[in-house]
Amino acid sequence: MFKKLLIANRGEIALRVIRACHEMGVRTVAVYSEADVRAPHVREADEAVLIGPPLSSESYLRGDRIIEAAKLTGAEAIHPGYGFLSEQEWFARAVREAGIVWIGPPAAAIAAMGSKTAARKLAVANGVPVVPGTTEPLANAKEAERVAKKFGYPILLKAAAGGGGKGMRVVSAPKALAAALEAARREAKGAFGDDAVYLEKFVDRSRHVEIQILADTHGTVLSLGERECSVQRRHQKMIEEAPSVAVTPALRKKMGETAVRAARAAGYVNAGTCEFLLDQSGEFYFLEMNTRLQVEHPVTELVTGIDLVQWQLRVAAGERLPFKQEEISPRGWAIECRITSEDASNNFLPSTGRIEHLHLPSGPGVRWDGGVESGSEIGLYYDPMLAKLIVWGADREQAITRMRRALVDLIIQGVETSRDFHVRVMDDEEFRRGDIDIQWLERRLNSILERRPAEESVRVAAIAGAMLAERDRSARAVSGTAATTVPTAASADGTGDSWQQAARLEGLRS
Ligand code: MV4
């Protein structure tokens, strides 16, 4: 195993990797920008190297400086986390050429999956089902009209260089096609510097189900089962779970084998994910492969018992995967809520400020993968995801109940967060039935935000908790005793009239 590893990332994922390293006896090197001088990942690592100003383009995206930092500190391997440089073929190559181990797939596998049209061709050639459509970019509007007619409307225009939803346009009728093609081209050119666009039939009301794979350098490629990621807004996932209510053991086997086939075709090694659309009739279609560790990897870890980050390190060091495919099946249910500094009641507007108070939920089956602490400054330089709250339960209902409890126990003061939004989703009857698809949140958002499900009590309990903690501290500081007369969560739990609650709330505020 490596003696020292550099983490080319920040926030919760940097901490996640640092923890895995320390459990494995690997020393860690953090890199950080001037905005992250006080960040937890810098403190938790054994060493840290300043790589530039706050702007990502001048720090976390500076592959040259990161490789320099690895050489300087004698790190033998680099883990890229997700985002930033994690799927940059050139960086994977540069790391290897510097004699450093890349904790990720070969650069050629990143390249093979990087172009959506190339990935589609590879899939078709290997018997992996894709959505009906073209595998070549469209020459012009006339050709687009001809093939669209062949596949039938609605169709979806996609950027060949794309991924993650950029440069996509749904077209419902021929008359809208030419303009949509021009718009998709312009967006693709702006986002990827490549205006190649192709088309697929639009799969309506489908779920986003992805398969986690893990591959070693000795030819073993395993499926670790699916994650259901349909609860998303504007291509940002908000809640993920494993397994999926829509996946039977037979379908899991079939999708798993398909994902393994796609991975083998790309010469894949390390952890990766095949994204699929699963339609209402149970047909599935390969969309793309994410050639990195994903944000939502913990739900797979909780239901399989396999530590993905530790295995990423081991397979990168040449170890064999000791598992048999037949031994891997999901146990229980895991759900993840992304806690972001966004105000859901204000169109998910990013919120900035200082986290004045942070109280973490704990107890059975609760995992917190966070990147912030009390005192953290939340700015606009980086992604608004502060942390992930992940729970495990024996079944889906227990997992939802536990997630709701953990969310209510969570207190973040100082910035607006997505916490209350998540509580409301946990209370939503359609969500509780598992009756979700990729357009579900868009359709349901207003009714989720309008509902007030014992919401007042949630807030009173949270503020009471924070006050309690503050008073305990100051009481101890002043007289050595803890005077605690603030209402507890139980006494504030919706039993009084609403005016009583409001009064309590006001009292607590002042
Ligand atoms: C689709 C689709 C429906 N039909 N392709 C979105 C991002 C990229 N990975 C592909 N995406 C989609 N492709 C066809 N033919 C719907 C989506 C889609 C989506 C997919 C996964 C997760 C969330 C999504 C949200 C909107 C649209």
Coordinates of C-alpha atoms and ligand atoms in Angstrom, one line a residue:
M1 CA 0.0 0.0 0.0
F2 CA 1.1 3.6 -0.6
K3 CA 2.8 5.4 2.2
K4 CA 1.5 8.8 1.2
L5 CA -1.3 10.0 -1.0
L6 CA -2.4 13.5 -2.1
I7 CA -6.0 14.5 -2.3
A8 CA -6.7 16.8 -5.3
N9 CA -10.0 18.1 -3.9
R10 CA -11.7 19.9 -1.0
G11 CA -14.8 19.7 1.2
E12 CA -16.5 16.5 2.2
I13 CA -14.9 14.3 -0.4
A14 CA -11.4 15.3 0.6
L15 CA -12.3 14.4 4.2
R16 CA -13.9 11.1 3.0
V17 CA -10.6 10.1 1.3
I18 CA -8.4 11.3 4.1
R19 CA -10.4 9.1 6.6
A20 CA -10.1 6.1 4.3
C21 CA -6.3 6.7 4.1
H22 CA -5.8 7.0 7.8
E23 CA -7.8 3.8 8.4
M24 CA -5.3 2.1 6.0
G25 CA -2.2 3.7 7.5
V26 CA -1.6 5.9 4.5
R27 CA -0.3 9.4 5.2
T28 CA -2.2 12.3 3.5
V29 CA -1.4 15.5 1.7
A30 CA -4.1 18.1 1.3
V31 CA -4.0 20.9 -1.3
Y32 CA -5.9 24.1 -0.7
S33 CA -6.7 27.5 -2.0
E34 CA -6.4 30.8 -0.2
A35 CA -10.1 30.6 0.6
D36 CA -9.6 27.2 2.4
V37 CA -6.8 28.1 4.8
R38 CA -9.0 27.2 7.7
A39 CA -10.9 24.4 6.0
P40 CA -11.2 21.0 7.8
H41 CA -9.6 19.0 5.1
V42 CA -6.4 21.1 5.5
R43 CA -6.3 20.5 9.2
E44 CA -7.2 16.8 9.0
A45 CA -4.5 15.9 6.5
D46 CA -1.0 15.1 7.7
E47 CA 0.4 17.8 5.4
A48 CA -1.1 20.5 3.3
V49 CA 0.2 22.5 0.3
L50 CA -1.2 25.9 -0.8
I51 CA -1.8 25.8 -4.5
G52 CA -3.3 29.2 -5.4
P53 CA -6.0 31.9 -5.1
P54 CA -9.7 31.1 -4.3
L55 CA -10.8 30.7 -8.0
S56 CA -10.9 27.0 -8.9
S57 CA -9.2 27.8 -12.2
E58 CA -6.3 29.1 -10.3
S59 CA -6.1 26.4 -7.6
Y60 CA -8.1 23.1 -7.6
L61 CA -8.0 23.0 -11.4
R62 CA -4.3 23.7 -11.6
G63 CA -3.1 20.2 -12.4
D64 CA 0.5 21.4 -12.8
R65 CA 0.6 22.8 -9.3
I66 CA -1.1 19.7 -7.8
I67 CA 1.5 17.4 -9.4
E68 CA 4.2 19.7 -8.2
A69 CA 2.8 19.5 -4.7
A70 CA 2.8 15.7 -4.9
K71 CA 6.5 15.7 -5.9
L72 CA 7.3 18.2 -3.2
T73 CA 5.8 16.1 -0.5
G74 CA 6.7 12.7 -1.9
A75 CA 3.1 11.5 -2.4
E76 CA 3.0 8.3 -4.4
A77 CA -0.6 8.6 -5.5
I78 CA -3.3 11.2 -6.2
H79 CA -7.0 10.8 -5.5
P80 CA -9.0 13.3 -7.5
G81 CA -12.3 13.0 -5.7
Y82 CA -15.2 14.1 -7.9
G83 CA -15.6 17.2 -10.0
F84 CA -12.5 19.4 -10.6
L85 CA -9.9 17.3 -12.4
S86 CA -11.4 13.9 -11.8
E87 CA -12.5 13.2 -15.4
Q88 CA -9.8 15.1 -17.2
E89 CA -8.0 12.7 -19.4
W90 CA -5.0 14.9 -19.7
F91 CA -4.6 15.1 -15.9
A92 CA -4.9 11.3 -15.5
R93 CA -2.2 11.0 -18.1
A94 CA 0.0 13.8 -16.6
V95 CA -0.1 12.2 -13.2
R96 CA 1.0 8.8 -14.6
E97 CA 3.7 10.4 -16.7
A98 CA 5.0 12.1 -13.5
G99 CA 5.5 8.6 -12.0
I100 CA 2.5 9.0 -9.6
V101 CA -0.3 6.5 -9.2
W102 CA -3.7 7.8 -10.4
I103 CA -6.5 6.6 -8.2
G104 CA -9.0 6.2 -11.0
P105 CA -9.5 4.6 -14.4
P106 CA -6.8 4.6 -17.2
A107 CA -6.8 7.8 -19.2
A108 CA -7.9 5.8 -22.3
A109 CA -11.1 4.7 -20.4
I110 CA -11.9 8.3 -19.5
A111 CA -11.5 9.2 -23.2
A112 CA -13.6 6.3 -24.4
M113 CA -16.5 7.4 -22.3
G114 CA -15.9 11.2 -22.6
S115 CA -17.6 11.6 -26.0
K116 CA -21.3 10.6 -25.7
T117 CA -21.4 9.5 -29.4
A118 CA -18.2 7.4 -29.0
A119 CA -19.7 5.9 -25.8
R120 CA -22.9 5.1 -27.6
K121 CA -21.0 3.4 -30.4
L122 CA -19.0 1.4 -27.9
A123 CA -22.2 0.4 -26.2
V124 CA -23.9 -0.7 -29.4
A125 CA -20.9 -2.7 -30.5
N126 CA -21.0 -4.6 -27.2
G127 CA -24.7 -5.4 -26.9
V128 CA -25.4 -2.6 -24.4
P129 CA -28.9 -1.2 -25.1
V130 CA -29.0 2.5 -25.8
V131 CA -32.0 4.8 -26.5
P132 CA -32.9 4.7 -30.2
G133 CA -31.2 7.6 -32.0
T134 CA -28.1 8.5 -34.0
T135 CA -24.5 7.6 -33.2
E136 CA -23.2 10.3 -35.5
P137 CA -23.5 14.0 -35.0
L138 CA -26.3 15.7 -37.1
A139 CA -25.1 17.4 -40.3
N140 CA -27.9 20.0 -40.5
A141 CA -31.6 20.7 -39.7
K142 CA -32.8 18.8 -42.8
E143 CA -31.1 15.6 -41.7
A144 CA -32.3 16.1 -38.2
E145 CA -35.9 16.4 -39.4
R146 CA -35.5 13.2 -41.4
V147 CA -34.1 11.1 -38.5
A148 CA -36.5 12.6 -36.0
K149 CA -39.4 11.5 -38.1
K150 CA -38.0 8.0 -38.3
F151 CA -37.7 7.7 -34.4
G152 CA -40.8 9.7 -33.6
Y153 CA -41.4 12.8 -31.4
P154 CA -40.7 13.9 -28.8
I155 CA -36.9 13.7 -29.4
L156 CA -34.0 15.0 -27.4
L157 CA -31.0 16.8 -28.9
K158 CA -27.8 16.2 -27.1
A159 CA -24.3 17.6 -27.2
A160 CA -21.8 14.9 -28.4
A161 CA -19.2 16.3 -26.0
G162 CA -21.8 16.8 -23.3
G163 CA -22.9 15.0 -20.1
G164 CA -24.8 16.2 -17.1
G165 CA -27.6 17.8 -19.2
K166 CA -25.8 20.7 -20.8
G167 CA -26.7 21.3 -24.5
M168 CA -29.8 19.2 -24.3
R169 CA -33.1 20.2 -25.9
V170 CA -36.4 18.4 -25.9
V171 CA -38.3 18.8 -29.2
S172 CA -42.0 17.9 -29.3
A173 CA -42.8 18.7 -33.0
P174 CA -41.0 19.1 -36.3
K175 CA -41.6 22.9 -36.5
A176 CA -39.5 23.5 -33.4
L177 CA -36.6 21.3 -34.5
A178 CA -34.4 23.7 -36.5
A179 CA -34.4 26.4 -33.8
A180 CA -33.8 23.9 -31.0
L181 CA -30.8 22.5 -33.0
E182 CA -29.3 25.9 -33.3
A183 CA -29.8 26.5 -29.6
A184 CA -28.3 23.2 -28.6
R185 CA -25.3 23.8 -30.9
R186 CA -24.7 27.3 -29.4
E187 CA -24.9 25.9 -25.8
A188 CA -22.7 22.9 -26.7
K189 CA -20.1 25.2 -28.3
G190 CA -20.1 27.5 -25.3
A191 CA -19.9 24.7 -22.7
F192 CA -17.5 22.2 -24.4
G193 CA -16.0 24.1 -27.3
D194 CA -17.6 21.6 -29.7
D195 CA -21.0 22.1 -31.4
A196 CA -21.6 18.5 -32.5
V197 CA -25.2 17.5 -31.6
Y198 CA -26.9 14.2 -32.1
L199 CA -30.5 13.0 -31.3
E200 CA -32.3 10.4 -29.3
K201 CA -35.9 9.5 -28.8
F202 CA -37.1 11.2 -25.6
V203 CA -37.9 8.6 -22.9
D204 CA -40.7 10.1 -20.9
R205 CA -41.3 9.6 -17.2
S206 CA -38.2 7.4 -16.8
R207 CA -36.1 6.9 -13.7
H208 CA -32.4 7.6 -13.5
V209 CA -30.9 4.3 -12.2
E210 CA -27.2 3.9 -12.2
I211 CA -25.0 0.9 -11.5
Q212 CA -21.8 1.1 -9.4
I213 CA -19.0 -1.0 -10.8
L214 CA -15.6 -1.8 -9.3
A215 CA -12.8 -3.3 -11.4
D216 CA -9.3 -4.5 -10.6
T217 CA -6.2 -4.9 -12.9
H218 CA -6.6 -8.7 -13.0
G219 CA -9.7 -8.8 -15.1
T220 CA -12.4 -8.9 -12.3
V221 CA -15.2 -6.4 -12.9
L222 CA -18.0 -6.4 -10.4
S223 CA -21.4 -4.7 -10.2
L224 CA -22.2 -3.4 -6.7
G225 CA -25.8 -2.9 -7.6
E226 CA -28.0 0.2 -8.4
R227 CA -28.7 3.6 -7.0
E228 CA -31.9 5.4 -7.7
C229 CA -31.1 9.0 -8.5
S230 CA -34.4 10.3 -9.9
V231 CA -35.0 13.1 -7.3
Q232 CA -33.1 15.8 -9.1
R233 CA -33.6 19.4 -10.1
R234 CA -32.1 21.0 -13.1
H235 CA -29.7 18.0 -13.4
Q236 CA -28.5 18.4 -9.8
K237 CA -29.3 15.3 -7.8
M238 CA -30.8 16.0 -4.4
I239 CA -31.7 12.6 -2.9
E240 CA -30.3 9.2 -3.8
E241 CA -31.1 5.8 -2.5
A242 CA -30.0 2.2 -2.8
P243 CA -31.5 -0.1 -3.9
S244 CA -34.3 1.2 -6.2
V245 CA -38.0 0.3 -5.7
A246 CA -38.2 -0.3 -9.4
V247 CA -35.4 -2.9 -9.6
T248 CA -36.2 -6.5 -9.0
P249 CA -33.3 -9.0 -8.3
A250 CA -33.7 -10.3 -11.9
L251 CA -33.5 -6.7 -13.3
R252 CA -30.5 -5.9 -11.0
K253 CA -28.7 -8.9 -12.4
K254 CA -29.4 -7.9 -16.0
M255 CA -28.5 -4.3 -15.5
G256 CA -25.4 -5.3 -13.5
E257 CA -24.2 -7.6 -16.3
T258 CA -24.8 -4.9 -18.9
A259 CA -22.8 -2.3 -16.9
V260 CA -20.0 -4.8 -16.5
R261 CA -20.0 -5.4 -20.2
A262 CA -19.8 -1.6 -20.9
A263 CA -17.0 -1.3 -18.4
R264 CA -15.0 -4.1 -19.9
A265 CA -15.5 -2.7 -23.4
A266 CA -13.9 0.6 -22.2
G267 CA -10.9 -1.3 -20.5
Y268 CA -12.1 0.0 -17.2
V269 CA -10.3 -0.3 -13.9
N270 CA -11.2 1.2 -10.5
A271 CA -14.6 2.5 -9.4
G272 CA -17.0 3.8 -12.0
T273 CA -20.7 4.2 -12.7
C274 CA -23.0 3.4 -15.7
E275 CA -26.0 5.7 -15.9
F276 CA -29.2 4.2 -17.3
L277 CA -32.7 5.4 -18.0
L278 CA -35.3 2.9 -16.7
D279 CA -38.7 3.4 -18.4
Q280 CA -42.1 2.6 -17.1
S281 CA -42.2 -0.8 -18.8
G282 CA -39.0 -1.9 -17.2
E283 CA -36.8 -1.4 -20.3
F284 CA -33.4 0.2 -19.6
Y285 CA -31.0 2.2 -21.7
F286 CA -27.4 3.1 -21.2
L287 CA -26.8 6.8 -21.1
E288 CA -23.2 7.4 -20.1
M289 CA -20.4 6.3 -17.8
N290 CA -19.1 8.4 -15.0
T291 CA -15.4 7.6 -14.8
R292 CA -14.9 8.7 -11.2
L293 CA -16.1 8.1 -7.6
Q294 CA -19.5 9.7 -7.3
V295 CA -21.1 12.0 -4.7
E296 CA -23.7 9.4 -3.9
H297 CA -21.2 6.4 -3.4
P298 CA -22.1 6.1 0.3
V299 CA -25.5 4.6 -0.3
T300 CA -23.9 1.7 -2.1
E301 CA -21.4 1.4 0.7
L302 CA -24.1 1.1 3.3
V303 CA -26.1 -1.6 1.5
T304 CA -23.1 -3.7 0.3
G305 CA -20.7 -3.2 3.2
I306 CA -17.9 -2.5 0.8
D307 CA -15.8 0.6 1.4
L308 CA -15.4 2.0 -2.1
V309 CA -12.6 4.4 -1.4
Q310 CA -10.5 1.8 0.3
W311 CA -11.0 -0.5 -2.6
Q312 CA -10.1 2.3 -5.0
L313 CA -6.7 2.5 -3.3
R314 CA -6.2 -1.2 -3.2
V315 CA -7.0 -1.9 -6.8
A316 CA -4.8 1.1 -7.8
A317 CA -2.0 -0.6 -5.8
G318 CA -2.6 -3.8 -7.8
E319 CA -4.5 -5.8 -5.3
R320 CA -7.2 -8.3 -6.4
L321 CA -10.8 -7.9 -5.6
P322 CA -11.6 -10.8 -3.3
F323 CA -15.4 -10.7 -3.8
K324 CA -17.5 -13.0 -6.1
Q325 CA -20.4 -11.4 -8.0
E326 CA -22.9 -13.9 -6.4
E327 CA -21.9 -12.7 -2.9
I328 CA -22.9 -9.1 -3.6
S329 CA -26.5 -8.2 -2.9
P330 CA -28.0 -5.2 -1.2
R331 CA -28.9 -5.5 2.5
G332 CA -31.5 -3.1 3.9
W333 CA -32.0 0.4 2.5
A334 CA -29.8 3.5 2.3
I335 CA -30.8 7.1 1.5
E336 CA -28.7 10.2 1.0
C337 CA -29.8 13.8 1.3
R338 CA -27.4 16.5 -0.1
I339 CA -27.3 19.3 2.4
T340 CA -26.6 22.4 0.4
S341 CA -26.3 26.1 1.3
E342 CA -29.4 26.9 -0.9
D343 CA -32.7 28.5 0.0
A344 CA -35.3 26.1 -1.4
S345 CA -38.1 28.5 -0.6
N346 CA -36.3 31.2 -2.7
N347 CA -35.8 29.2 -5.9
F348 CA -32.7 27.4 -4.4
L349 CA -30.8 30.7 -4.3
P350 CA -27.2 30.1 -3.0
S351 CA -26.8 31.4 0.6
T352 CA -23.6 32.7 2.0
G353 CA -22.3 33.5 5.4
R354 CA -20.7 32.0 8.5
I355 CA -21.9 28.7 10.0
E356 CA -22.5 30.0 13.5
H357 CA -23.7 26.8 15.0
L358 CA -23.6 23.2 13.7
H359 CA -25.1 20.3 15.5
L360 CA -24.8 16.9 13.9
P361 CA -27.3 14.1 14.0
S362 CA -26.1 10.8 15.2
G363 CA -27.5 7.5 16.5
P364 CA -28.2 4.1 14.8
G365 CA -27.7 4.0 11.1
V366 CA -26.7 7.7 10.7
R367 CA -23.7 8.8 8.7
W368 CA -22.5 12.4 8.1
D369 CA -20.1 13.0 5.3
G370 CA -19.4 16.7 5.8
G371 CA -16.9 19.3 4.8
V372 CA -17.8 22.1 7.2
E373 CA -17.9 22.9 10.9
S374 CA -19.0 25.7 13.2
G375 CA -17.2 28.8 12.1
S376 CA -16.9 27.8 8.4
E377 CA -17.3 30.7 6.0
I378 CA -19.6 29.7 3.1
G379 CA -18.8 31.7 0.0
L380 CA -19.5 31.5 -3.7
Y381 CA -16.2 30.1 -5.0
Y382 CA -17.2 26.5 -4.7
D383 CA -20.1 24.1 -4.9
P384 CA -22.9 24.8 -2.5
M385 CA -23.0 21.2 -1.2
L386 CA -21.9 21.4 2.5
A387 CA -22.4 17.8 3.4
K388 CA -24.3 14.6 2.8
L389 CA -26.5 13.0 5.4
I390 CA -26.8 9.3 4.8
V391 CA -28.9 6.8 6.7
W392 CA -29.3 3.1 6.7
G393 CA -32.5 1.2 7.7
A394 CA -33.7 -2.4 7.5
D395 CA -36.2 -1.4 4.8
R396 CA -37.2 1.7 2.9
E397 CA -39.8 2.9 5.4
Q398 CA -37.3 2.7 8.3
A399 CA -34.7 4.5 6.2
I400 CA -37.2 7.3 5.4
T401 CA -38.3 7.6 9.1
R402 CA -34.7 7.6 10.2
M403 CA -33.7 10.3 7.7
R404 CA -36.5 12.5 8.8
R405 CA -35.5 12.1 12.4
A406 CA -31.8 12.8 11.6
L407 CA -32.8 15.9 9.5
V408 CA -34.8 17.3 12.4
D409 CA -31.8 16.6 14.8
L410 CA -29.5 18.5 12.4
I411 CA -29.0 22.2 13.2
I412 CA -27.2 24.6 10.9
Q413 CA -27.4 28.2 11.8
G414 CA -25.9 31.1 9.9
V415 CA -26.7 30.1 6.3
E416 CA -29.9 28.9 4.7
T417 CA -29.8 25.2 3.8
S418 CA -31.8 22.5 2.0
R419 CA -32.6 20.8 5.3
D420 CA -36.3 21.8 5.6
F421 CA -36.8 20.9 1.9
H422 CA -35.6 17.4 2.6
V423 CA -37.9 17.0 5.7
R424 CA -40.8 17.9 3.5
V425 CA -39.8 15.4 0.8
M426 CA -39.5 12.7 3.5
D427 CA -43.1 13.6 4.4
D428 CA -44.4 13.5 0.8
E429 CA -46.7 10.6 0.1
E430 CA -45.6 10.1 -3.5
F431 CA -42.0 10.0 -2.4
R432 CA -42.9 7.6 0.4
R433 CA -44.5 5.3 -2.1
G434 CA -41.4 5.5 -4.3
D435 CA -43.5 6.9 -7.0
I436 CA -40.8 9.1 -8.5
D437 CA -39.2 9.7 -11.9
I438 CA -36.7 12.3 -13.2
Q439 CA -39.4 14.9 -13.8
W440 CA -41.1 14.2 -10.4
L441 CA -39.5 17.0 -8.4
E442 CA -40.2 19.6 -11.0
R443 CA -43.9 18.6 -11.0
R444 CA -44.1 18.3 -7.2
L445 CA -41.9 21.1 -6.0
N446 CA -44.7 23.7 -5.4
S447 CA -46.8 21.3 -3.3
I448 CA -43.7 20.2 -1.4
L449 CA -42.8 23.8 -0.6
E450 CA -46.3 24.8 0.3
R451 CA -47.0 22.0 2.7
R452 CA -46.2 22.7 6.4
P453 CA -45.8 19.2 8.0
A454 CA -45.3 19.8 11.7
E455 CA -42.7 22.2 10.2
E456 CA -43.1 24.8 13.0
S457 CA -42.3 22.2 15.6
V458 CA -39.2 21.2 13.6
R459 CA -37.9 24.8 13.7
V460 CA -38.8 25.4 17.3
A461 CA -37.0 22.2 18.3
A462 CA -34.0 23.1 16.3
I463 CA -33.7 26.6 17.7
A464 CA -34.4 25.4 21.2
G465 CA -31.5 22.9 20.8
A466 CA -29.1 25.5 19.6
M467 CA -30.1 27.8 22.5
L468 CA -29.7 25.0 24.9
A469 CA -26.2 24.3 23.7
E470 CA -25.2 28.0 23.8
R471 CA -26.7 28.4 27.3
D472 CA -25.0 25.3 28.6
R473 CA -21.7 26.7 27.4
S474 CA -22.1 30.1 28.9
A475 CA -23.6 28.8 32.1
R476 CA -20.6 26.6 32.6
A477 CA -18.3 29.4 31.7
V478 CA -19.8 31.8 34.2
S479 CA -20.7 29.7 37.2
G480 CA -19.9 26.1 36.5
T481 CA -23.6 25.1 36.4
A482 CA -25.8 24.4 33.4
A483 CA -29.1 26.3 33.8
T484 CA -31.5 24.9 31.2
T485 CA -35.0 26.1 31.1
V486 CA -35.4 26.5 27.3
P487 CA -38.2 24.4 25.9
T488 CA -37.1 21.0 24.8
A489 CA -38.0 19.4 21.4
A490 CA -40.7 17.4 23.1
S491 CA -42.5 20.3 24.8
A492 CA -42.4 22.3 21.6
D493 CA -43.7 19.5 19.5
G494 CA -46.9 20.9 18.1
T495 CA -49.0 20.2 21.1
G496 CA -49.7 23.9 21.9
D497 CA -51.7 26.3 19.8
S498 CA -49.9 27.8 16.9
W499 CA -49.8 31.2 18.7
Q500 CA -48.0 29.6 21.6
Q501 CA -45.5 28.1 19.3
A502 CA -45.0 31.4 17.6
A503 CA -44.5 33.1 20.9
R504 CA -41.9 30.5 21.9
L505 CA -40.2 31.0 18.6
E506 CA -40.1 34.8 19.1
G507 CA -38.9 34.3 22.7
L508 CA -36.1 32.1 21.6
R509 CA -35.1 34.5 18.9
S510 CA -34.9 37.4 21.3
Ligands
MV4_1 C1 -32.4 11.4 -21.6 C2 -33.6 11.6 -21.0 C3 -34.8 11.1 -21.7 N1 -34.6 10.5 -22.9 N2 -32.3 10.8 -22.8 C4 -29.8 14.0 -18.6 C5 -28.4 14.1 -18.4 C6 -27.7 13.1 -19.3 N3 -27.0 12.2 -18.5 C7 -28.8 12.4 -20.0 N4 -30.1 13.0 -19.5 C8 -31.3 12.5 -19.9 N5 -31.3 11.8 -21.1 C9 -33.4 10.4 -23.4 N6 -33.3 9.8 -24.6 C10 -33.7 12.3 -19.8 C11 -32.5 12.7 -19.3 C12 -32.7 13.4 -18.1 C13 -32.1 13.0 -16.9 C14 -31.4 11.8 -16.9 C15 -30.8 11.4 -15.7 C16 -31.0 12.1 -14.5 C17 -31.8 13.3 -14.6 C18 -32.3 13.7 -15.7 C19 -33.1 14.9 -15.8 C20 -33.6 15.3 -16.9 C21 -33.4 14.6 -18.1

